[in-house]
Short mmCIF file of C-alpha atoms in Angstrom, two decimals:
data_model
loop_
_atom_site.label_atom_id
_atom_site.label_comp_id
_atom_site.label_asym_id
_atom_site.label_seq_id
_atom_site.Cartn_x
_atom_site.Cartn_y
_atom_site.Cartn_z
CA MET A 70 0.00 0.00 0.00
CA ILE A 71 2.82 2.37 0.90
CA GLU A 72 4.55 1.52 -2.37
CA VAL A 73 1.38 2.27 -4.36
CA ASN A 74 0.92 5.64 -2.63
CA PHE A 75 4.58 6.45 -3.28
CA LYS A 76 4.18 5.65 -7.00
CA ILE A 77 1.06 7.82 -7.19
CA LYS A 78 2.91 10.72 -5.58
CA ILE A 79 5.79 10.32 -8.04
CA MET A 80 3.38 10.23 -11.00
CA LYS A 81 1.62 13.35 -9.74
CA LYS A 82 4.93 15.17 -9.43
CA LEU A 83 5.98 14.07 -12.94
CA PHE A 84 2.65 15.22 -14.33
CA LEU A 85 3.04 18.57 -12.56
CA ILE A 86 6.56 18.99 -13.89
CA GLN A 87 5.44 18.13 -17.45
CA SER A 88 2.57 20.58 -17.18
CA LEU A 89 4.89 23.33 -15.99
CA LEU A 90 7.35 22.60 -18.80
CA GLY A 91 4.50 22.75 -21.28
CA VAL A 92 3.36 26.13 -19.96
CA ILE A 93 6.92 27.47 -20.03
CA THR A 94 7.44 26.21 -23.59
CA MET A 95 4.17 27.73 -24.82
CA THR A 96 4.97 31.01 -23.09
CA PHE A 97 8.43 31.05 -24.68
CA LEU A 98 7.08 30.29 -28.15
CA PHE A 99 4.34 32.89 -27.81
CA SER A 100 6.89 35.43 -26.61
CA CYS A 101 9.18 34.67 -29.55
CA GLY A 102 6.27 34.97 -31.95
CA GLU A 103 5.29 38.33 -30.52
CA SER A 104 8.91 39.50 -30.65
CA ASN A 105 9.19 38.47 -34.29
CA LYS A 106 5.97 40.29 -35.12
CA GLU A 107 7.19 43.39 -33.34
CA ALA A 108 10.51 43.17 -35.18
CA GLU A 109 8.72 42.83 -38.54
CA ILE A 110 6.50 45.83 -37.74
CA THR A 111 9.54 47.85 -36.64
CA ASN A 112 11.48 46.93 -39.80
CA LEU A 113 8.50 47.79 -42.01
CA SER A 114 7.98 51.09 -40.22
CA SER A 115 11.69 51.84 -40.42
CA ASN A 116 11.80 51.09 -44.16
CA GLU A 117 8.72 53.25 -44.82
CA SER A 118 10.34 56.06 -42.86
CA LEU A 119 13.55 55.65 -44.87
CA VAL A 120 11.69 55.82 -48.19
CA LYS A 121 9.71 58.89 -47.04
CA HIS A 122 12.95 60.64 -46.07
CA GLY A 123 14.44 59.74 -49.44
CA GLU A 124 11.40 61.16 -51.23
CA TYR A 125 11.77 64.39 -49.26
CA LEU A 126 15.44 64.68 -50.21
CA VAL A 127 14.78 63.98 -53.90
CA LYS A 128 12.21 66.77 -53.94
CA ILE A 129 14.28 69.43 -52.18
CA MET A 130 17.50 68.57 -54.03
CA GLY A 131 15.94 69.41 -57.39
CA CYS A 132 16.19 65.94 -58.92
CA ASN A 133 12.88 66.49 -60.73
CA ASP A 134 14.22 69.67 -62.30
CA CYS A 135 16.47 67.77 -64.71
CA HIS A 136 15.42 64.13 -64.50
CA SER A 137 11.66 64.53 -65.04
CA PRO A 138 10.09 65.31 -68.43
CA LYS A 139 7.57 68.13 -68.27
CA ASN A 140 4.48 69.41 -70.00
CA MET A 141 3.77 73.07 -70.53
CA GLY A 142 0.92 74.09 -68.25
CA ALA A 143 -0.85 77.31 -67.33
CA ASN A 144 2.00 78.25 -65.00
CA GLY A 145 4.86 77.02 -67.11
CA PRO A 146 6.58 73.59 -67.15
CA GLU A 147 4.81 70.99 -65.01
CA ILE A 148 6.22 67.55 -64.17
CA ASP A 149 4.80 64.74 -66.29
CA MET A 150 3.93 62.44 -63.40
CA ALA A 151 3.62 59.38 -65.66
CA ARG A 152 7.28 59.82 -66.68
CA ARG A 153 8.66 61.35 -63.51
CA LEU A 154 12.41 60.81 -63.01
CA SER A 155 12.71 58.87 -66.28
CA GLY A 156 15.20 61.32 -67.84
CA TYR A 157 15.35 62.76 -71.33
CA PRO A 158 12.61 61.11 -73.47
CA SER A 159 14.18 58.77 -76.00
CA SER A 160 11.50 59.57 -78.59
CA ARG A 161 12.24 63.31 -78.57
CA VAL A 162 14.37 64.88 -81.29
CA MET A 163 16.73 67.60 -80.15
CA PRO A 164 16.17 70.94 -81.88
CA PRO A 165 19.00 72.53 -83.91
CA ILE A 166 21.90 73.74 -81.76
CA ASP A 167 23.78 76.97 -82.39
CA THR A 168 27.27 76.06 -81.20
CA ASN A 169 28.38 79.67 -81.62
CA VAL A 170 26.21 80.62 -78.66
CA VAL A 171 28.09 78.10 -76.52
CA LYS A 172 31.43 79.31 -77.86
CA ASN A 173 30.42 82.79 -76.69
CA GLY A 174 30.09 81.53 -73.13
CA PHE A 175 26.44 80.47 -72.85
CA ILE A 176 25.02 77.12 -71.78
CA LEU A 177 21.80 75.91 -73.40
CA PHE A 178 18.93 73.91 -71.89
CA ILE A 179 16.00 72.30 -73.65
CA GLY A 180 12.61 73.56 -72.45
CA ASP A 181 12.02 70.98 -69.71
CA LEU A 182 15.70 70.95 -68.61
CA THR A 183 16.23 67.24 -69.39
CA ALA A 184 19.04 68.02 -71.87
CA SER A 185 21.75 70.63 -71.95
CA VAL A 186 24.55 71.84 -74.21
CA GLY A 187 27.86 73.29 -73.06
CA PRO A 188 31.59 73.06 -73.78
CA TRP A 189 31.38 69.36 -72.84
CA GLY A 190 28.82 68.73 -75.60
CA ASN A 191 25.20 67.61 -75.43
CA SER A 192 24.28 65.71 -72.25
CA PHE A 193 20.99 64.07 -71.31
CA ALA A 194 19.44 63.55 -67.87
CA ALA A 195 19.50 59.88 -66.87
CA ASN A 196 16.58 57.60 -66.12
CA ILE A 197 16.68 57.13 -62.35
CA THR A 198 13.42 55.22 -61.93
CA SER A 199 13.38 51.62 -60.72
CA ASP A 200 13.18 50.22 -64.25
CA SER A 201 15.62 47.32 -64.52
CA ALA A 202 16.48 47.65 -68.21
CA THR A 203 16.85 51.41 -68.60
CA GLY A 204 16.85 52.83 -65.07
CA ILE A 205 18.60 51.93 -61.81
CA GLY A 206 16.49 48.88 -60.96
CA LYS A 207 19.50 46.54 -61.03
CA TRP A 208 21.92 48.94 -59.38
CA THR A 209 23.49 48.15 -56.03
CA GLU A 210 23.70 50.78 -53.34
CA ASP A 211 27.48 50.87 -53.81
CA GLN A 212 26.98 51.79 -57.47
CA PHE A 213 24.59 54.54 -56.50
CA ARG A 214 27.04 55.89 -53.92
CA ARG A 215 29.82 56.10 -56.49
CA ALA A 216 27.52 57.90 -58.90
CA ILE A 217 26.09 60.49 -56.53
CA LEU A 218 29.13 61.01 -54.30
CA GLN A 219 32.01 60.53 -56.74
CA GLY A 220 30.37 61.45 -60.04
CA LYS A 221 31.04 58.07 -61.67
CA PHE A 222 28.77 57.33 -64.64
CA ASN A 223 26.54 54.32 -63.88
CA GLY A 224 28.44 53.97 -60.61
CA ASP A 225 31.32 52.33 -62.47
CA LYS A 226 34.51 53.05 -60.52
CA ASN A 227 36.61 52.59 -63.66
CA GLY A 228 34.24 54.48 -65.94
CA ARG A 229 33.97 58.07 -67.13
CA MET A 230 32.75 60.98 -65.05
CA ILE A 231 29.13 62.13 -65.13
CA LEU A 232 28.78 65.16 -67.38
CA PRO A 233 27.40 68.57 -66.33
CA PRO A 234 24.97 69.86 -65.23
CA MET A 235 24.69 67.01 -62.71
CA PRO A 236 25.86 68.70 -59.45
CA TRP A 237 27.51 65.63 -57.94
CA GLN A 238 30.22 67.83 -56.42
CA GLU A 239 27.58 69.31 -54.12
CA PHE A 240 25.89 65.96 -53.52
CA SER A 241 29.24 64.55 -52.39
CA ASN A 242 28.52 66.27 -49.08
CA LEU A 243 25.56 63.98 -48.38
CA ASN A 244 25.92 61.72 -45.35
CA ASP A 245 25.60 57.94 -45.55
CA GLU A 246 22.06 57.87 -44.15
CA ASP A 247 20.81 60.36 -46.73
CA VAL A 248 22.35 58.43 -49.62
CA THR A 249 20.73 55.22 -48.35
CA ALA A 250 17.37 56.97 -48.05
CA ILE A 251 17.54 58.46 -51.56
CA PHE A 252 18.47 55.08 -53.03
CA ALA A 253 15.64 53.36 -51.14
CA TYR A 254 13.15 55.88 -52.48
CA LEU A 255 14.34 55.68 -56.09
CA LYS A 256 14.15 51.88 -55.95
CA SER A 257 10.53 52.24 -54.78
CA THR A 258 9.46 54.44 -57.71
CA ASN A 259 7.30 53.22 -60.57
CA PRO A 260 9.55 51.79 -63.30
CA VAL A 261 9.49 53.79 -66.52
CA GLU A 262 11.13 52.21 -69.55
CA ASN A 263 13.09 54.95 -71.32
CA LYS A 264 16.56 54.49 -72.78
CA VAL A 265 18.28 57.86 -72.63
CA PRO A 266 20.55 58.76 -75.58
CA GLU A 267 24.32 58.70 -75.24
CA PRO A 268 25.99 62.11 -74.82
CA ILE A 269 27.38 63.88 -77.90
CA ALA A 270 30.83 65.46 -77.79
CA PHE A 271 30.92 69.17 -78.60
CA LYS A 272 33.04 68.61 -81.71
CA ASP A 273 30.34 66.32 -83.08
CA LEU A 274 27.46 68.75 -82.63
CA LYS A 275 25.82 70.07 -85.77
#
């Protein structure tokens, strides 16, 4: 009888221990799940905040001035939102250029500022939308950093320099966080397929 009671007590203790372990395990798993959810929410919120900051910087830095095609509205040139940040339109034909004006010290801009002519020749604003084929959709952040901070065309460290009027010399003062934010925003933009023409050297202008 004593042995039976002893066995019952042992079984009760084992059952109690198993129950406690089960509760602890469930509590731990629930806690981990909640932590993961909180982390996901925090990361999402952080990324949204980063993109918003990048959008703000793109607007105040004048990126739309040169990189966005425009339509003539009641108050002058207005950004073509369907082609925003897609650069000089590939279907547009440049008007005749009087190189004598440039030789006399002037710099020329096409009406919506997406192309310019100076002593360097005829340059065209790049497509900086998220389009993979003609924009920066496949760029890495390192490429973008080299382009905006060091003035390297397409972010190629062994390539040519970006032509004027891109003010990369001023943008080289951006801090790391701002560059990351701008890149995050540009990668979030609607992709616009538009292959911008290659620049034309001044000696080849007609």
